[in-house]
Coordinates of N, CA and C in Angstrom, one line a residue:
X1 N -6.0 -7.3 -17.8 CA -6.3 -5.9 -17.7 C -5.1 -5.1 -17.3
X2 N -4.1 -5.7 -16.8 CA -2.9 -4.9 -16.4 C -1.9 -4.8 -17.5
X3 N -1.8 -5.8 -18.3 CA -0.7 -5.8 -19.4 C -1.3 -5.4 -20.7
X4 N -2.6 -5.3 -20.9 CA -3.1 -5.0 -22.3 C -3.4 -3.5 -22.5
X5 N -2.6 -2.8 -23.3 CA -2.8 -1.4 -23.5 C -4.2 -1.1 -24.1
X6 N -4.8 -2.0 -24.9 CA -6.1 -1.7 -25.5 C -7.2 -1.7 -24.4
X7 N -6.9 -2.2 -23.3 CA -7.9 -2.2 -22.2 C -7.7 -1.0 -21.2
X8 N -6.7 -0.2 -21.5 CA -6.4 0.9 -20.6 C -7.5 1.9 -20.4
X9 N -8.3 2.2 -21.5 CA -9.3 3.2 -21.4 C -10.6 2.7 -20.9
X10 N -10.8 1.4 -20.9 CA -12.0 0.8 -20.5 C -12.1 0.8 -18.9
X11 N -13.2 1.2 -18.4 CA -13.4 1.2 -16.9 C -13.7 -0.2 -16.5
X12 N -13.0 -0.7 -15.5 CA -13.1 -2.0 -15.0 C -13.4 -2.0 -13.5
X13 N -14.3 -2.9 -13.1 CA -14.6 -3.0 -11.6 C -14.7 -4.4 -11.3
X14 N -14.0 -4.8 -10.2 CA -14.1 -6.1 -9.7 C -14.9 -6.1 -8.4
X15 N -16.0 -6.8 -8.4 CA -16.9 -6.9 -7.2 C -16.6 -8.2 -6.4
X16 N -16.3 -8.0 -5.2 CA -16.0 -9.1 -4.3 C -17.0 -9.1 -3.1
X17 N -17.9 -10.1 -3.1 CA -18.9 -10.2 -2.0 C -18.4 -11.1 -1.0
X18 N -18.6 -10.8 0.3 CA -18.2 -11.6 1.4 C -16.7 -11.9 1.3
X19 N -15.9 -10.8 1.2 CA -14.4 -10.9 1.1 C -13.8 -11.7 2.2
X20 N -14.3 -11.7 3.4 CA -13.7 -12.5 4.5 C -13.5 -13.9 4.1
X21 N -14.4 -14.5 3.2 CA -14.2 -15.9 2.9 C -13.0 -16.2 2.1
X22 N -12.4 -15.2 1.5 CA -11.2 -15.4 0.7 C -9.9 -15.2 1.4
X23 N -10.0 -14.6 2.6 CA -8.8 -14.2 3.4 C -7.9 -15.4 3.7
X24 N -8.4 -16.5 3.9 CA -7.6 -17.7 4.3 C -6.8 -18.3 3.2
X25 N -7.0 -17.9 2.0 CA -6.4 -18.5 0.8 C -5.3 -17.5 0.3
X26 N -4.1 -17.9 0.5 CA -3.0 -17.0 0.2 C -3.0 -16.4 -1.3
X27 N -3.2 -17.3 -2.2 CA -3.2 -16.8 -3.6 C -4.3 -15.8 -3.9
X28 N -5.4 -16.1 -3.3 CA -6.6 -15.2 -3.5 C -6.4 -13.8 -2.9
X29 N -5.9 -13.9 -1.6 CA -5.7 -12.6 -0.9 C -4.6 -11.8 -1.6
X30 N -3.6 -12.5 -2.1 CA -2.5 -11.8 -2.8 C -3.0 -11.1 -4.0
X31 N -3.9 -11.8 -4.8 CA -4.5 -11.2 -6.0 C -5.4 -10.0 -5.6
X32 N -6.2 -10.1 -4.6 CA -7.1 -9.0 -4.2 C -6.3 -7.8 -3.7
X33 N -5.2 -8.1 -3.0 CA -4.4 -7.0 -2.5 C -3.7 -6.3 -3.7
X34 N -3.2 -7.0 -4.7 CA -2.6 -6.4 -5.9 C -3.6 -5.6 -6.6
X35 N -4.8 -6.1 -6.8 CA -5.9 -5.4 -7.5 C -6.2 -4.1 -6.7
X36 N -6.3 -4.1 -5.4 CA -6.6 -2.9 -4.6 C -5.5 -1.9 -4.8
X37 N -4.3 -2.3 -4.8 CA -3.2 -1.3 -4.9 C -3.0 -0.8 -6.3
X38 N -3.2 -1.6 -7.3 CA -2.8 -1.2 -8.7 C -4.0 -0.7 -9.5
X39 N -5.2 -0.9 -9.1 CA -6.4 -0.7 -10.0 C -6.5 0.8 -10.3
X40 N -6.3 1.7 -9.4 CA -6.5 3.2 -9.6 C -5.7 3.6 -10.8
X41 N -4.5 3.1 -11.0 CA -3.6 3.6 -12.1 C -4.0 2.9 -13.4
X42 N -4.9 2.0 -13.4 CA -5.3 1.3 -14.6 C -6.8 1.5 -14.9
X43 N -7.4 2.6 -14.5 CA -8.8 2.9 -14.8 C -9.7 1.8 -14.3
X44 N -9.4 1.3 -13.1 CA -10.2 0.2 -12.6 C -10.4 0.4 -11.1
X45 N -11.2 -0.4 -10.5 CA -11.5 -0.3 -9.1 C -12.0 -1.6 -8.6
X46 N -12.1 -1.7 -7.3 CA -12.6 -2.9 -6.6 C -13.6 -2.5 -5.6
X47 N -14.7 -3.1 -5.6 CA -15.8 -2.9 -4.7 C -16.0 -4.2 -3.9
X48 N -15.8 -4.1 -2.6 CA -15.9 -5.3 -1.8 C -16.8 -5.1 -0.6
X49 N -17.4 -6.2 -0.2 CA -18.3 -6.2 1.0 C -17.9 -7.4 1.9
X50 N -18.1 -7.1 3.2 CA -17.7 -8.2 4.1 C -18.5 -8.0 5.4
X51 N -18.9 -9.0 6.1 CA -19.6 -9.0 7.4 C -18.6 -9.2 8.5
X52 N -17.3 -9.4 8.1 CA -16.3 -9.6 9.1 C -15.0 -8.8 8.8
X53 N -15.1 -7.5 9.1 CA -14.0 -6.6 8.7 C -12.8 -6.9 9.6
X54 N -13.0 -7.4 10.9 CA -11.9 -7.6 11.8 C -11.0 -8.8 11.2
X55 N -11.6 -9.8 10.6 CA -10.8 -10.9 10.0 C -9.9 -10.3 8.9
X56 N -10.4 -9.4 8.2 CA -9.6 -8.7 7.1 C -8.5 -7.9 7.7
X57 N -8.9 -7.1 8.7 CA -7.9 -6.3 9.4 C -6.7 -7.1 10.0
X58 N -7.0 -8.2 10.6 CA -6.0 -9.0 11.3 C -5.1 -9.8 10.3
X59 N -5.4 -9.9 9.0 CA -4.6 -10.5 8.1 C -3.6 -9.5 7.4
X60 N -2.3 -9.8 7.5 CA -1.3 -8.8 7.1 C -1.5 -8.4 5.6
X61 N -1.7 -9.4 4.7 CA -1.9 -9.1 3.3 C -3.2 -8.4 3.1
X62 N -4.2 -8.8 3.7 CA -5.6 -8.2 3.5 C -5.6 -6.8 4.1
X63 N -4.8 -6.5 5.0 CA -4.7 -5.2 5.6 C -4.4 -4.2 4.5
X64 N -3.6 -4.6 3.5 CA -3.2 -3.7 2.4 C -4.5 -3.3 1.6
X65 N -5.5 -4.2 1.6 CA -6.7 -3.9 0.9 C -7.4 -2.8 1.6
X66 N -7.5 -2.9 2.9 CA -8.1 -1.8 3.7 C -7.4 -0.5 3.5
X67 N -6.0 -0.5 3.5 CA -5.3 0.7 3.3 C -5.4 1.3 1.9
X68 N -5.8 0.5 1.0 CA -6.0 1.0 -0.4 C -7.4 1.4 -0.7
X69 N -8.3 1.2 0.3 CA -9.7 1.6 0.1 C -9.9 3.0 0.6
X70 N -10.5 3.8 -0.3 CA -10.7 5.2 0.0 C -12.1 5.5 0.6
X71 N -13.1 4.7 0.2 CA -14.5 5.0 0.6 C -15.1 3.7 1.2
X72 N -15.8 3.9 2.3 CA -16.5 2.8 3.0 C -17.9 3.1 3.2
X73 N -18.7 2.1 3.2 CA -20.1 2.2 3.6 C -20.4 1.2 4.8
X74 N -20.5 1.8 6.0 CA -20.7 0.9 7.1 C -22.2 0.7 7.4
X75 N -22.6 -0.5 7.3 CA -24.0 -0.9 7.7 C -23.9 -1.4 9.1
X76 N -24.9 -2.1 9.6 CA -24.9 -2.5 11.0 C -23.7 -3.4 11.3
X77 N -23.1 -3.0 12.4 CA -21.8 -3.7 12.8 C -22.1 -4.4 14.2
X78 N -21.3 -5.4 14.5 CA -21.4 -6.1 15.7 C -20.7 -5.3 16.8
X79 N -21.4 -5.2 18.0 CA -20.8 -4.4 19.1 C -19.5 -4.9 19.5
X80 N -19.2 -6.1 19.3 CA -17.9 -6.7 19.7 C -16.8 -6.1 19.0
X81 N -17.1 -5.5 17.8 CA -16.0 -4.9 16.9 C -15.9 -3.4 17.1
X82 N -16.6 -2.8 18.1 CA -16.7 -1.4 18.3 C -15.3 -0.8 18.4
X83 N -14.4 -1.4 19.3 CA -13.1 -0.8 19.6 C -12.3 -0.8 18.3
X84 N -12.3 -2.0 17.6 CA -11.5 -2.1 16.3 C -12.0 -1.1 15.3
X85 N -13.3 -0.9 15.2 CA -13.8 0.1 14.2 C -13.4 1.5 14.6
X86 N -13.5 1.8 15.9 CA -13.1 3.2 16.3 C -11.6 3.4 16.1
X87 N -10.8 2.4 16.5 CA -9.3 2.6 16.3 C -8.9 2.8 14.9
X88 N -9.6 2.1 14.0 CA -9.1 2.1 12.6 C -9.8 3.1 11.7
X89 N -11.0 3.5 12.0 CA -11.7 4.4 11.2 C -12.1 5.8 11.8
X90 N -11.8 5.9 13.1 CA -12.0 7.1 13.9 C -13.4 7.7 13.7
X91 N -14.4 6.9 13.8 CA -15.8 7.3 13.7 C -16.1 8.0 15.0
X92 N -17.0 9.0 14.8 CA -17.5 9.7 16.0 C -18.4 8.8 16.8
X93 N -18.7 9.3 18.1 CA -19.7 8.5 18.9 C -21.0 8.4 18.2
X94 N -21.5 9.5 17.6 CA -22.8 9.5 16.9 C -22.8 8.5 15.7
X95 N -21.7 8.5 15.0 CA -21.6 7.5 13.9 C -21.6 6.1 14.3
X96 N -20.8 5.8 15.4 CA -20.8 4.5 16.0 C -22.2 4.1 16.5
X97 N -22.9 5.1 17.1 CA -24.3 4.8 17.6 C -25.2 4.3 16.5
X98 N -25.1 5.0 15.3 CA -25.9 4.6 14.2 C -25.7 3.2 13.8
X99 N -24.4 2.8 13.6 CA -24.1 1.5 13.1 C -24.1 0.3 14.1
X100 N -24.0 0.7 15.4 CA -24.0 -0.4 16.4 C -25.3 -0.7 17.1
X101 N -26.3 0.2 16.9 CA -27.5 0.1 17.7 C -28.7 -0.1 16.8
X102 N -28.7 -1.2 16.1 CA -29.8 -1.7 15.3 C -30.3 -0.6 14.3
X103 N -29.5 -0.2 13.4 CA -30.0 0.7 12.4 C -31.0 0.1 11.5
X104 N -31.8 1.0 10.8 CA -32.8 0.5 9.9 C -32.2 -0.2 8.7
X105 N -32.9 -0.9 7.9 CA -32.5 -1.6 6.8 C -31.9 -0.6 5.8
X106 N -30.7 -0.8 5.3 CA -30.0 0.1 4.4 C -29.5 1.4 5.0
X107 N -29.6 1.5 6.3 CA -29.1 2.7 7.0 C -27.6 2.5 7.4
X108 N -26.8 3.5 7.2 CA -25.4 3.4 7.6 C -24.7 4.7 7.5
X109 N -23.4 4.6 7.6 CA -22.4 5.7 7.5 C -21.6 5.5 6.2
X110 N -21.6 6.5 5.3 CA -20.8 6.5 4.1 C -19.6 7.4 4.4
X111 N -18.4 6.8 4.3 CA -17.2 7.6 4.6 C -16.3 7.6 3.4
X112 N -15.9 8.8 3.0 CA -14.9 9.0 1.9 C -13.8 9.9 2.5
X113 N -12.6 9.3 2.6 CA -11.5 10.0 3.2 C -11.8 10.2 4.7
X114 N -11.7 11.4 5.1 CA -12.0 11.7 6.5 C -13.4 12.3 6.7
X115 N -14.2 12.3 5.6 CA -15.6 12.9 5.7 C -16.6 11.8 5.8
X116 N -17.6 11.9 6.6 CA -18.7 10.9 6.7 C -20.0 11.6 6.6
X117 N -21.0 10.8 6.2 CA -22.4 11.2 6.1 C -23.3 10.0 6.4
X118 N -24.4 10.3 7.2 CA -25.4 9.3 7.4 C -26.2 9.1 6.1
X119 N -26.5 7.9 5.7 CA -27.3 7.7 4.5 C -28.3 6.5 4.7
X120 N -29.4 6.6 4.0 CA -30.4 5.6 4.0 C -30.6 5.2 2.6
X121 N -30.3 4.0 2.2 CA -30.4 3.5 0.9 C -31.8 3.0 0.6
X122 N -32.2 3.2 -0.6 CA -33.6 2.7 -1.0 C -33.4 2.1 -2.4
X123 N -32.9 0.9 -2.5 CA -32.6 0.2 -3.8 C -33.9 -0.1 -4.5
X124 N -33.8 0.0 -5.9 CA -34.9 -0.3 -6.7 C -35.0 -1.9 -6.7
X125 N -36.1 -2.4 -7.3 CA -36.3 -3.8 -7.4 C -35.2 -4.4 -8.2
X126 N -34.8 -3.8 -9.3 CA -33.7 -4.3 -10.2 C -32.4 -4.4 -9.4
X127 N -32.1 -3.4 -8.6 CA -30.9 -3.4 -7.8 C -31.0 -4.5 -6.8
X128 N -32.2 -4.7 -6.2 CA -32.3 -5.8 -5.2 C -32.1 -7.2 -5.9
X129 N -32.5 -7.3 -7.1 CA -32.3 -8.6 -7.8 C -30.8 -8.8 -8.0
X130 N -30.0 -7.8 -8.1 CA -28.6 -7.9 -8.3 C -27.9 -8.3 -7.0
X131 N -28.4 -7.8 -5.8 CA -27.7 -8.0 -4.6 C -28.2 -9.1 -3.7
X132 N -29.5 -9.5 -4.0 CA -30.1 -10.5 -3.1 C -29.4 -11.9 -3.3
X133 N -29.1 -12.5 -2.2 CA -28.4 -13.8 -2.4 C -29.3 -15.0 -2.0
X134 N -30.4 -14.7 -1.3 CA -31.4 -15.7 -0.9 C -32.3 -16.1 -2.1
X135 N -32.1 -17.3 -2.6 CA -32.8 -17.7 -3.8 C -34.3 -17.6 -3.7
X136 N -34.9 -17.9 -2.6 CA -36.4 -17.8 -2.4 C -36.8 -16.4 -2.4
X137 N -36.1 -15.5 -1.8 CA -36.4 -14.1 -1.8 C -36.3 -13.5 -3.2
X138 N -35.2 -13.9 -3.9 CA -35.0 -13.5 -5.2 C -36.1 -13.9 -6.2
X139 N -36.6 -15.2 -6.0 CA -37.7 -15.7 -6.8 C -39.0 -14.9 -6.6
X140 N -39.2 -14.6 -5.3 CA -40.4 -13.9 -4.9 C -40.4 -12.4 -5.5
X141 N -39.2 -11.8 -5.4 CA -39.0 -10.5 -6.0 C -39.3 -10.5 -7.5
X142 N -38.7 -11.5 -8.2 CA -38.9 -11.6 -9.6 C -40.4 -11.8 -10.0
X143 N -41.1 -12.7 -9.2 CA -42.5 -12.9 -9.5 C -43.3 -11.6 -9.3
X144 N -43.0 -10.9 -8.2 CA -43.7 -9.6 -7.9 C -43.4 -8.6 -9.0
X145 N -42.2 -8.5 -9.5 CA -41.9 -7.6 -10.6 C -42.6 -8.0 -11.9
X146 N -42.8 -9.3 -12.1 CA -43.5 -9.7 -13.3 C -45.0 -9.3 -13.2
X147 N -45.6 -9.5 -12.0 CA -47.0 -9.1 -11.8 C -47.2 -7.6 -11.9
X148 N -46.4 -6.9 -11.2 CA -46.6 -5.4 -11.1 C -46.2 -4.6 -12.3
X149 N -45.1 -5.0 -12.9 CA -44.5 -4.2 -14.0 C -44.6 -4.8 -15.3
X150 N -45.0 -6.1 -15.4 CA -45.0 -6.8 -16.6 C -43.5 -7.0 -17.1
X151 N -42.7 -7.2 -16.1 CA -41.2 -7.4 -16.3 C -41.0 -8.7 -17.1
X152 N -40.2 -8.5 -18.1 CA -39.9 -9.7 -19.0 C -38.5 -10.3 -18.7
X153 N -37.6 -9.6 -18.0 CA -36.3 -9.9 -17.9 C -35.6 -10.8 -17.0

């Protein structure tokens, strides 16, 4: 996608779930850091999720990924990470209160640049099928969709 001119106009997105798992592997973190830095110039982007942002922050190469990220969606965070979150993202006391004190499911702070907004997500069943990682929950969701909607897919 970097060297092929015919792919220049195609929108590309790399999704990385639980990015903290890749941080200990030098080749992988090098690749992710390059994608984060270069993707904007190539009609591409990287969407990543992690439950351990401090581990990413403390890795020199992975820190480049954080620096290249323009928007963040903070869901519930561990209180142990409060100081690091505040130091690195300059969230207000109210924003920290939302993400540190048992927010509702899907509730969090969406931050773009220096602007933040509280948001509550309400994903559709199809979106939940995409993001659910628990096979039993996924199967139950699929069965319910088949019953309720006559879903064939």
